[in-house]
Backbone as numpy.savetxt, mean C-alpha at the origin, in Angstrom:
# Nx Ny Nz CAx CAy CAz Cx Cy Cz
1.32 8.15 -13.73 2.26 7.09 -13.39 1.58 5.71 -13.35
0.33 5.69 -12.87 -0.44 4.45 -12.82 -1.86 4.76 -13.23
-2.39 4.00 -14.19 -3.76 4.21 -14.63 -4.47 2.87 -14.75
-5.62 2.78 -14.11 -6.47 1.60 -14.15 -7.70 1.97 -14.98
-7.97 1.18 -16.02 -9.02 1.55 -16.98 -10.02 0.41 -17.11
-11.25 0.65 -16.69 -12.35 -0.33 -16.84 -11.95 -1.72 -16.37
-11.27 -1.78 -15.23 -10.73 -3.04 -14.72 -11.84 -3.89 -14.13
-11.89 -5.15 -14.56 -12.82 -6.11 -14.01 -12.07 -7.38 -13.64
-12.51 -7.99 -12.52 -11.93 -9.26 -12.09 -13.05 -10.15 -11.58
-13.07 -11.36 -12.12 -14.09 -12.33 -11.77 -13.44 -13.61 -11.28
-13.91 -14.11 -10.16 -13.51 -15.42 -9.67 -14.71 -16.35 -9.81
-14.67 -17.23 -10.81 -15.83 -18.07 -11.07 -17.01 -17.22 -11.46
-18.10 -17.34 -10.71 -19.30 -16.55 -10.98 -19.34 -15.25 -10.18
-18.30 -14.99 -9.40 -18.29 -13.82 -8.52 -17.54 -12.66 -9.15
-18.21 -11.55 -9.32 -17.58 -10.32 -9.83 -16.98 -9.57 -8.65
-15.65 -9.54 -8.59 -14.95 -8.91 -7.46 -14.64 -7.45 -7.77
-14.28 -7.15 -9.01 -14.02 -5.78 -9.45 -14.93 -5.49 -10.64
-15.58 -4.32 -10.62 -16.58 -4.00 -11.61 -16.27 -2.64 -12.24
-15.59 -2.68 -13.36 -15.30 -1.47 -14.15 -14.63 -0.38 -13.30
-13.47 -0.72 -12.75 -12.71 0.21 -11.91 -11.89 1.15 -12.80
-12.02 2.45 -12.55 -11.18 3.46 -13.20 -10.46 4.23 -12.10
-9.13 4.34 -12.24 -8.35 5.05 -11.24 -7.07 5.57 -11.89
-6.77 6.84 -11.66 -5.54 7.44 -12.17 -4.72 7.95 -10.98
-3.43 7.58 -10.97 -2.51 8.01 -9.91 -1.38 8.77 -10.56
-1.22 10.03 -10.19 -0.20 10.87 -10.81 1.14 10.70 -10.09
2.22 11.05 -10.79 3.56 10.94 -10.22 3.65 11.75 -8.93
4.19 11.14 -7.89 4.37 11.81 -6.62 3.14 11.86 -5.75
2.05 11.24 -6.20 0.79 11.29 -5.45 0.68 10.10 -4.51
0.09 10.32 -3.34 -0.24 9.24 -2.41 -1.75 9.08 -2.43
-2.19 7.95 -2.97 -3.62 7.64 -3.04 -3.92 6.56 -2.02
-4.88 6.83 -1.16 -5.25 5.94 -0.07 -6.58 5.29 -0.40
-6.65 3.96 -0.35 -7.87 3.23 -0.70 -8.48 2.65 0.57
-9.73 3.02 0.84 -10.43 2.53 2.02 -11.69 1.81 1.59
-12.29 1.10 2.55 -13.53 0.40 2.27 -13.64 -0.82 3.15
-14.83 -1.41 3.25 -15.02 -2.58 4.09 -14.28 -3.79 3.55
-14.06 -4.77 4.41 -13.44 -6.02 3.97 -14.29 -6.65 2.88
-13.62 -7.17 1.86 -14.33 -7.80 0.75 -14.79 -6.84 -0.33
-14.36 -5.59 -0.25 -14.81 -4.60 -1.24 -14.00 -4.64 -2.53
-12.88 -5.39 -2.54 -12.07 -5.51 -3.75 -10.79 -4.71 -3.72
-10.48 -4.08 -2.59 -9.30 -3.20 -2.51 -8.01 -3.94 -2.81
-7.77 -5.05 -2.10 -6.52 -5.78 -2.29 -6.44 -6.44 -3.65
-7.58 -6.92 -4.16 -7.59 -7.52 -5.50 -7.21 -6.48 -6.54
-7.74 -5.28 -6.43 -7.39 -4.21 -7.35 -5.89 -3.92 -7.30
-5.35 -3.87 -6.08 -3.93 -3.59 -5.92 -3.09 -4.68 -6.56
-3.46 -5.94 -6.35 -2.70 -7.06 -6.89 -2.81 -7.14 -8.42
-3.88 -6.62 -8.98 -3.97 -6.56 -10.44 -2.99 -5.54 -11.01
-2.61 -4.55 -10.19 -1.75 -3.48 -10.69 -0.33 -3.95 -10.97
0.07 -5.12 -10.47 1.35 -5.69 -10.91 1.16 -7.13 -11.39
-0.08 -7.45 -11.70 -0.48 -8.73 -12.29 -0.16 -9.93 -11.40
-0.15 -9.72 -10.10 -0.19 -10.87 -9.20 -1.55 -11.55 -9.32
-2.56 -10.75 -9.67 -3.85 -11.27 -10.12 -4.03 -10.84 -11.56
-4.48 -11.76 -12.39 -4.70 -11.43 -13.79 -6.09 -10.85 -13.97
-6.20 -9.62 -14.49 -7.52 -9.03 -14.72 -8.34 -9.87 -15.69
-9.64 -9.88 -15.48 -10.54 -10.53 -16.42 -10.69 -9.68 -17.68
-10.76 -8.37 -17.48 -10.80 -7.44 -18.61 -10.36 -6.07 -18.13
-10.17 -5.17 -19.08 -9.69 -3.83 -18.74 -8.20 -3.70 -19.00
-7.64 -2.57 -18.62 -6.23 -2.30 -18.89 -5.59 -1.60 -17.70
-4.28 -1.80 -17.57 -3.50 -1.12 -16.54 -2.26 -0.56 -17.20
-2.02 0.74 -16.98 -0.85 1.42 -17.51 0.07 1.79 -16.35
1.36 1.49 -16.49 2.37 1.89 -15.52 3.47 2.62 -16.27
3.69 3.87 -15.91 4.74 4.68 -16.55 4.58 4.64 -18.07
3.34 4.83 -18.52 2.98 4.88 -19.95 3.15 3.55 -20.68
3.24 2.45 -19.96 3.32 1.13 -20.58 2.09 0.33 -20.20
1.45 -0.24 -21.20 0.23 -1.04 -20.97 0.65 -2.44 -20.49
0.65 -2.63 -19.19 1.22 -3.86 -18.64 0.27 -5.06 -18.79
-0.99 -4.80 -19.08 -1.91 -5.91 -19.30 -1.68 -6.58 -20.65
-0.86 -5.98 -21.50 -0.58 -6.56 -22.81 0.78 -7.23 -22.90
1.64 -7.04 -21.90 2.99 -7.57 -22.03 3.02 -9.08 -21.80
4.02 -9.71 -22.36 4.15 -11.16 -22.24 4.71 -11.55 -20.88
4.60 -12.83 -20.57 5.15 -13.33 -19.31 6.65 -13.07 -19.24
7.32 -13.09 -20.38 8.77 -12.83 -20.40 9.10 -11.44 -19.89
8.24 -10.46 -20.19 8.50 -9.08 -19.79 7.91 -8.73 -18.43
7.19 -9.67 -17.83 6.50 -9.38 -16.59 7.46 -9.07 -15.45
8.54 -9.82 -15.36 9.51 -9.56 -14.29 10.13 -8.17 -14.43
10.39 -7.77 -15.67 10.94 -6.43 -15.91 9.95 -5.37 -15.46
8.69 -5.57 -15.78 7.66 -4.61 -15.39 7.55 -4.52 -13.87
7.63 -5.65 -13.19 7.44 -5.65 -11.74 8.56 -4.92 -11.00
9.68 -4.73 -11.67 10.73 -3.91 -11.06 10.29 -2.47 -10.91
9.31 -2.04 -11.73 8.80 -0.67 -11.64 7.76 -0.51 -10.53
7.23 -1.64 -10.06 6.09 -1.59 -9.14 6.46 -2.35 -7.86
6.96 -1.62 -6.86 7.28 -2.26 -5.59 6.01 -2.55 -4.82
6.03 -3.67 -4.06 4.83 -4.03 -3.30 5.21 -4.48 -1.92
4.47 -3.99 -0.93 4.66 -4.37 0.47 3.35 -4.97 0.95
3.43 -6.19 1.50 2.25 -6.95 1.88 1.99 -6.85 3.39
0.89 -7.48 3.81 0.61 -7.59 5.25 1.73 -8.36 5.94
2.09 -9.52 5.39 3.20 -10.31 5.91 4.50 -9.76 5.35
5.57 -10.04 6.02 6.84 -9.40 5.66 7.60 -10.17 4.59
7.40 -11.49 4.54 7.99 -12.34 3.51 9.51 -12.18 3.42
10.18 -12.06 4.55 11.64 -12.04 4.56 12.16 -13.47 4.60
13.32 -13.68 4.00 13.94 -15.01 4.07 14.53 -15.20 5.46
14.02 -16.17 6.24 14.44 -16.28 7.64 15.89 -16.71 7.82
16.47 -17.35 6.79 17.84 -17.85 6.91 18.87 -16.84 6.42
18.40 -15.65 6.01 19.31 -14.62 5.52 19.29 -13.42 6.46
20.42 -12.74 6.56 20.48 -11.51 7.35 19.61 -10.43 6.71
19.37 -9.39 7.46 18.63 -8.24 6.94 19.31 -7.70 5.68
20.61 -7.53 5.73 21.35 -6.99 4.58 21.18 -7.88 3.36
21.31 -9.18 3.52 21.20 -10.09 2.39 19.78 -10.13 1.84
18.78 -9.97 2.71 17.40 -9.91 2.24 17.21 -8.73 1.29
17.83 -7.59 1.61 17.66 -6.39 0.79 18.54 -6.45 -0.46
19.60 -7.22 -0.42 20.51 -7.35 -1.56 20.01 -8.33 -2.62
19.31 -9.37 -2.20 19.07 -10.53 -3.07 18.44 -10.17 -4.40
17.30 -9.48 -4.38 16.61 -9.18 -5.64 17.43 -8.24 -6.52
18.22 -7.39 -5.91 19.07 -6.50 -6.70 20.07 -7.30 -7.54
20.67 -8.31 -6.91 21.66 -9.13 -7.59 20.99 -10.02 -8.63
19.86 -10.65 -8.26 19.20 -11.61 -9.15 18.44 -10.92 -10.28
17.68 -9.87 -9.96 16.80 -9.26 -10.95 17.46 -8.11 -11.70
18.19 -7.26 -10.98 18.82 -6.11 -11.62 20.25 -6.39 -12.08
20.78 -7.55 -11.68 22.15 -7.94 -12.05 23.19 -6.96 -11.53
22.92 -6.35 -10.39 23.91 -5.49 -9.77 25.03 -6.33 -9.16
26.21 -5.76 -9.14 27.31 -6.45 -8.47 27.02 -6.47 -6.97
27.63 -7.40 -6.26 27.39 -7.49 -4.82 27.80 -6.22 -4.08
28.97 -5.62 -4.41 29.31 -4.36 -3.73 28.29 -3.26 -3.99
27.80 -3.15 -5.24 26.82 -2.14 -5.57 25.50 -2.41 -4.84
25.08 -3.67 -4.82 23.84 -4.04 -4.14 23.94 -3.80 -2.64
25.10 -4.08 -2.08 25.28 -3.87 -0.65 25.21 -2.38 -0.30
25.83 -1.55 -1.13 25.80 -0.11 -0.89 24.37 0.43 -0.98
23.63 -0.03 -1.99 22.25 0.40 -2.14 21.40 -0.09 -0.96
21.62 -1.34 -0.55 20.88 -1.91 0.58 21.12 -1.11 1.85
22.36 -0.75 2.10 22.66 0.01 3.31 22.02 1.40 3.26
22.01 2.00 2.07 21.35 3.30 1.93 19.86 3.20 2.27
19.21 2.15 1.77 17.78 1.98 2.00 17.49 1.61 3.45
18.34 0.79 4.05 18.17 0.45 5.47 18.34 1.70 6.33
19.27 2.54 5.94 19.45 3.80 6.66 18.21 4.67 6.52
17.60 4.67 5.34 16.41 5.48 5.10 15.25 5.05 6.00
15.15 3.74 6.28 14.06 3.27 7.14 14.51 3.12 8.60
15.70 3.63 8.90 16.17 3.65 10.28 16.67 2.33 10.81
17.17 1.45 9.93 17.58 0.12 10.38 18.97 -0.27 9.90
19.80 0.68 9.56 21.16 0.34 9.13 21.91 -0.42 10.22
21.61 -0.12 11.48 22.29 -0.79 12.60 21.85 -2.24 12.77
20.81 -2.66 12.04 20.32 -4.03 12.12 20.72 -4.86 10.90
21.64 -4.37 10.09 21.98 -5.04 8.83 22.42 -6.48 9.03
23.14 -6.76 10.11 23.65 -8.12 10.34 22.67 -9.01 11.08
21.55 -8.46 11.53 20.58 -9.23 12.31 19.80 -10.19 11.41
19.26 -11.24 12.02 18.36 -12.15 11.32 16.93 -11.68 11.53
16.03 -11.97 10.61 14.64 -11.50 10.74 14.00 -11.87 12.08
14.29 -13.05 12.59 13.67 -13.49 13.85 14.09 -12.61 15.03
15.16 -11.86 14.87 15.64 -10.99 15.94 14.98 -9.61 15.92
14.12 -9.38 14.94 13.49 -8.07 14.77 12.03 -8.10 15.22
11.53 -6.96 15.62 10.10 -6.82 15.88 9.35 -6.83 14.55
8.03 -6.97 14.64 7.22 -6.95 13.42 7.35 -5.64 12.67
7.39 -4.52 13.42 7.54 -3.23 12.76 8.87 -3.10 12.05
9.92 -3.63 12.67 11.24 -3.60 12.04 11.26 -4.48 10.79
10.64 -5.65 10.86 10.60 -6.53 9.69 9.84 -5.86 8.53
8.76 -5.16 8.85 8.03 -4.49 7.78 8.86 -3.37 7.17
9.63 -2.68 7.97 10.49 -1.62 7.44 11.61 -2.21 6.57
12.10 -3.40 6.92 13.07 -4.09 6.05 12.41 -4.43 4.71
11.16 -4.89 4.76 10.44 -5.21 3.52 10.29 -3.96 2.65
10.05 -2.82 3.27 9.95 -1.57 2.51 11.31 -1.23 1.90
12.38 -1.38 2.68 13.73 -1.10 2.18 14.06 -2.01 0.99
13.66 -3.28 1.10 13.91 -4.23 0.00 13.21 -3.79 -1.28
11.96 -3.35 -1.17 11.23 -2.87 -2.35 11.86 -1.61 -2.92
12.25 -0.69 -2.05 12.84 0.58 -2.50 14.18 0.38 -3.18
14.92 -0.64 -2.76 16.25 -0.89 -3.32 16.21 -1.18 -4.81
15.03 -1.58 -5.31 14.90 -1.90 -6.74 14.51 -0.67 -7.57
14.47 0.50 -6.93 14.18 1.77 -7.62 12.85 1.74 -8.36
11.76 1.40 -7.67 10.46 1.34 -8.34 9.93 2.72 -8.69
9.05 2.76 -9.68 8.36 3.99 -10.05 7.15 4.22 -9.15
6.53 3.11 -8.70 5.32 3.16 -7.89 5.48 2.16 -6.74
4.99 2.53 -5.56 4.97 1.61 -4.43 3.52 1.30 -4.07
3.20 0.01 -3.97 1.87 -0.45 -3.55 1.97 -1.03 -2.15
1.09 -0.63 -1.27 1.08 -1.12 0.11 -0.28 -1.77 0.38
-0.26 -3.07 0.68 -1.49 -3.80 0.95 -1.59 -4.10 2.45
-2.34 -3.27 3.16 -2.51 -3.41 4.62 -1.17 -3.59 5.33
-0.24 -2.65 5.15 1.13 -2.86 5.67 1.24 -2.88 7.18
0.21 -2.41 7.90 0.30 -2.37 9.36 -0.67 -3.33 10.04
-1.44 -4.09 9.27 -2.51 -4.89 9.88 -1.97 -6.04 10.73
-0.75 -6.51 10.45 -0.19 -7.62 11.21 0.65 -7.15 12.40
0.67 -5.84 12.66 1.54 -5.29 13.69 0.78 -4.98 14.97
1.47 -5.11 16.09 0.92 -4.63 17.35 0.75 -3.11 17.25
-0.26 -2.57 17.91 -0.54 -1.13 17.78 0.65 -0.22 18.05
1.51 -0.60 19.02 2.62 0.27 19.35 3.71 0.27 18.29
3.65 -0.66 17.33 4.66 -0.75 16.29 4.21 -0.08 14.99
2.94 0.26 14.90 2.39 0.81 13.67 3.05 2.14 13.31
3.27 2.99 14.32 3.78 4.32 14.07 5.10 4.35 13.34
5.99 3.40 13.63 7.31 3.40 12.99 7.20 3.15 11.49
6.25 2.30 11.09 6.05 2.02 9.67 5.38 3.21 8.98
4.40 3.82 9.63 3.72 4.97 9.03 4.67 6.15 8.87
5.62 6.30 9.80 6.60 7.38 9.67 7.45 7.21 8.42
7.86 5.97 8.14 8.63 5.70 6.93 7.80 6.01 5.69
6.55 5.61 5.69 5.68 5.88 4.54 5.48 7.37 4.34
5.37 8.11 5.43 5.21 9.56 5.33 6.49 10.19 4.75
7.64 9.67 5.15 8.91 10.17 4.60 8.99 9.91 3.10
8.52 8.74 2.67 8.51 8.41 1.24 7.61 9.38 0.47
6.48 9.68 1.05 5.56 10.62 0.42 6.22 11.98 0.27
6.89 12.43 1.34 7.55 13.74 1.30 8.69 13.76 0.30
9.29 12.59 0.03 10.38 12.50 -0.94 9.87 12.39 -2.38
8.53 12.30 -2.55 7.96 12.30 -3.89 7.67 10.93 -4.48
7.68 9.87 -3.66 7.37 8.54 -4.17 5.88 8.44 -4.49
5.56 7.86 -5.64 4.18 7.59 -6.01 3.71 6.36 -5.23
2.59 6.47 -4.52 2.18 5.39 -3.63 0.67 5.17 -3.70
0.29 3.89 -3.67 -1.11 3.51 -3.49 -1.17 2.64 -2.25
-1.98 3.04 -1.28 -2.01 2.38 0.02 -3.42 1.88 0.31
-3.55 0.58 0.53 -4.79 0.00 1.04 -4.60 -0.21 2.53
-5.44 0.43 3.33 -5.24 0.36 4.78 -6.48 0.86 5.50
-6.56 0.50 6.79 -7.60 1.02 7.67 -7.07 2.12 8.59
-5.85 2.60 8.33 -5.27 3.65 9.17 -5.83 5.00 8.75
-7.01 5.31 9.26 -7.73 6.48 8.80 -7.03 7.80 9.16
-6.42 7.88 10.33 -5.73 9.12 10.69 -4.56 9.38 9.74
-3.87 8.32 9.35 -2.78 8.47 8.39 -3.32 8.96 7.05
-4.47 8.44 6.65 -5.09 8.90 5.41 -5.43 10.38 5.49
-5.97 10.81 6.62 -6.30 12.22 6.81 -5.07 13.11 6.68
-3.98 12.66 7.30 -2.78 13.49 7.41 -1.92 13.49 6.16
-1.80 12.33 5.50 -0.76 12.17 4.49 -1.26 12.02 3.06
-2.51 11.58 2.87 -2.98 11.27 1.52 -3.23 12.54 0.70
-2.95 12.46 -0.59 -3.37 13.49 -1.52 -4.83 13.27 -1.93
-5.18 11.98 -2.02 -6.53 11.62 -2.44 -6.93 10.33 -1.75
-8.20 10.22 -1.40 -8.74 9.02 -0.76 -9.81 8.44 -1.67
-9.73 7.12 -1.89 -10.68 6.40 -2.75 -11.46 5.44 -1.87
-12.78 5.51 -1.94 -13.63 4.59 -1.17 -14.21 3.55 -2.12
-13.94 2.27 -1.81 -14.46 1.16 -2.60 -15.48 0.37 -1.80
-16.47 -0.14 -2.50 -17.46 -1.01 -1.87 -18.11 -1.86 -2.95
-18.24 -3.14 -2.68 -18.91 -4.03 -3.61 -18.25 -4.14 -4.96
-16.94 -3.91 -5.03 -16.22 -4.01 -6.29 -16.22 -2.75 -7.12
-16.81 -1.67 -6.60 -16.86 -0.40 -7.31 -16.06 0.67 -6.57
-15.56 1.66 -7.32 -15.11 2.91 -6.70 -16.36 3.75 -6.52
-16.78 3.93 -5.27 -18.02 4.64 -4.97 -17.80 6.15 -4.94
-16.64 6.56 -4.38 -16.39 7.98 -4.21 -14.90 8.20 -4.03
-14.40 9.32 -4.49 -13.01 9.68 -4.26 -12.89 11.20 -4.17
-11.85 11.63 -3.45 -11.65 13.06 -3.28 -10.51 13.31 -2.32
-10.31 14.56 -1.95 -9.29 14.89 -0.97 -9.71 14.34 0.39
-8.76 14.20 1.33 -9.16 13.76 2.68 -10.24 14.64 3.28
-10.15 15.95 3.03 -11.16 16.85 3.58 -12.55 16.55 3.01
-12.60 16.23 1.71 -13.88 15.92 1.08 -14.43 14.57 1.55
-13.56 13.58 1.62 -14.02 12.22 1.97 -14.42 12.13 3.44
-13.57 12.66 4.32 -13.86 12.52 5.75 -14.75 13.64 6.29
-14.68 14.79 5.66 -15.44 15.92 6.18 -16.78 16.15 5.53
-16.91 15.77 4.25 -18.16 16.03 3.53 -18.46 14.91 2.53
-18.60 13.67 3.01 -18.89 12.56 2.10 -20.23 12.76 1.41
-20.30 12.34 0.15 -21.51 12.55 -0.64 -22.44 11.34 -0.60
-21.87 10.13 -0.72 -22.71 8.94 -0.83 -23.14 8.44 0.54
-24.35 7.88 0.60 -24.84 7.30 1.85 -23.96 6.13 2.28
-23.44 5.39 1.31 -22.61 4.22 1.66 -21.33 4.65 2.36
-20.69 5.71 1.88 -19.49 6.20 2.54 -19.82 6.77 3.92
-20.92 7.50 4.02 -21.33 8.04 5.32 -21.52 6.91 6.32
-22.16 5.83 5.89 -22.39 4.69 6.77 -21.08 4.04 7.18
-20.18 3.88 6.22 -18.89 3.27 6.53 -18.12 4.10 7.55
-18.05 5.39 7.33 -17.29 6.26 8.24 -17.92 6.29 9.63
-19.24 6.22 9.70 -19.90 6.26 11.00 -19.60 5.01 11.82
-19.20 3.93 11.15 -18.90 2.68 11.84 -17.43 2.54 12.19
-16.60 3.45 11.68 -15.18 3.43 12.01 -14.96 4.39 13.16
-14.56 3.89 14.28 -14.50 4.67 15.50 -13.73 5.97 15.31
-14.34 7.08 15.70 -13.67 8.38 15.66 -13.65 9.03 14.31
-14.33 8.43 13.31 -14.23 8.99 11.96 -15.59 9.27 11.35
-16.55 9.55 12.19 -17.81 10.02 11.62 -17.55 11.32 10.87
-18.28 11.60 9.79 -18.03 12.81 9.00 -17.99 14.05 9.87
-16.87 14.80 9.74 -16.71 16.04 10.47 -16.23 15.86 11.89
-16.14 14.63 12.37 -15.74 14.41 13.76 -14.25 14.48 13.91
-13.79 14.95 15.09 -12.38 14.92 15.41 -12.04 13.58 16.02
-10.80 13.14 15.87 -10.40 11.89 16.49 -10.37 12.06 17.99
-10.40 10.91 18.71 -10.47 10.94 20.16 -9.29 11.68 20.77
-8.09 11.56 20.16 -6.91 12.18 20.75 -6.96 13.70 20.66
-7.82 14.25 19.78 -7.95 15.69 19.66 -9.26 16.19 20.27
-9.97 15.32 20.97 -11.26 15.69 21.51 -11.23 15.73 23.02
-12.07 16.60 23.62 -12.19 16.65 25.07 -13.15 15.59 25.58
-13.93 15.03 24.65 -14.89 14.01 25.07 -14.21 12.68 25.27
-14.86 11.82 26.07 -14.34 10.47 26.24 -14.44 9.72 24.93
-13.43 8.88 24.61 -13.49 8.14 23.34 -14.71 7.22 23.28
-15.28 7.14 22.11 -16.41 6.24 21.92 -15.95 4.80 21.91
-16.84 3.90 22.27 -16.51 2.48 22.24 -16.30 2.07 20.79
-15.30 1.19 20.53 -15.03 0.76 19.15 -16.26 0.15 18.52
-16.48 0.47 17.27 -17.61 -0.06 16.52 -17.13 -1.12 15.55
-17.94 -2.11 15.27 -17.51 -3.16 14.35 -17.38 -2.65 12.93
-16.53 -3.32 12.16 -16.44 -3.01 10.73 -17.77 -3.36 10.07
-18.17 -2.64 9.05 -19.40 -2.98 8.35 -19.30 -4.33 7.67
-20.42 -5.02 7.56 -20.44 -6.31 6.88 -20.16 -6.12 5.42
-19.59 -7.15 4.81 -19.28 -7.12 3.38 -20.57 -7.03 2.58
C-alpha cells in the first residue's frame, strides 16, 4: 500500500534522511520510533509530499507519487490521510462543518452526502453528540478525534499519524489511542510516529527504529522491545522509562516505578 524507496531529504548541507527503504502492506500498522531529530516526521511528511524528497521514490497504492505533477497532487493526497500534533480545526466552524468541508471542496460531494458521511465518522470516534459544538468547546483529545474523523471522511487508503498525542494532557491520550486501535482492528493501513511505547507494544504489526536519518532496525514489537539487535536501539530503549529490553512496564510490575529518564540526545 505504501513503499518508500531509497528516500533522501536534504535541508541545505544537512542530510536529514539517508536512503530510507520502508514497505507498508495493506491493513498493517507500522509504528516508527526514535529520538527527536532522527528524521521520523520528515519521512512521514515526504509520504504525501508535504516535504519534497531530494531523491528516491514513494509509491502509494501502486502509484509513484514522486513523479506526479502538482495538478495531480491534491488527488493523490485524498488517498493519504494525515493527523498532526496540532488539530488544525477551523475555529469558526462547528465540528460537523469541519468534517464536511474537505468532502465538499475536494471530493465534490453534495452537502447531504457529506453530512451523512461526517456523522458516520464522528460516531466512529465517539463524538456524534458534539457535531454542533465549536472546537473551542472541546478538550484536546476530542479535537484530535475530530481531526481523525475529518481525515477518515475522505476515504483514504493510508493514514499517517505524526505524534498525534504529544499535545495532549496525559489523561486525554487514551481516548485517541482507543480510536487508533479501532482503526487498526477495522483494517486501516497506518503509519504512526509516536513515543507511546505501550501502544506500539500492544497494537503495532511492526516497529521501525530510526536514528540519524537511517532506519536502524525494524521488526515485530516482540523483536524490537524484547530482543533488540543494535546497540543504538538498546541504548534508546534503556533511556525510555519502563522500556528497557525485556522489561515489563511499571503498571504490570510489583516494583516501584523507575524515575523518568531523559530522551536521548539527537
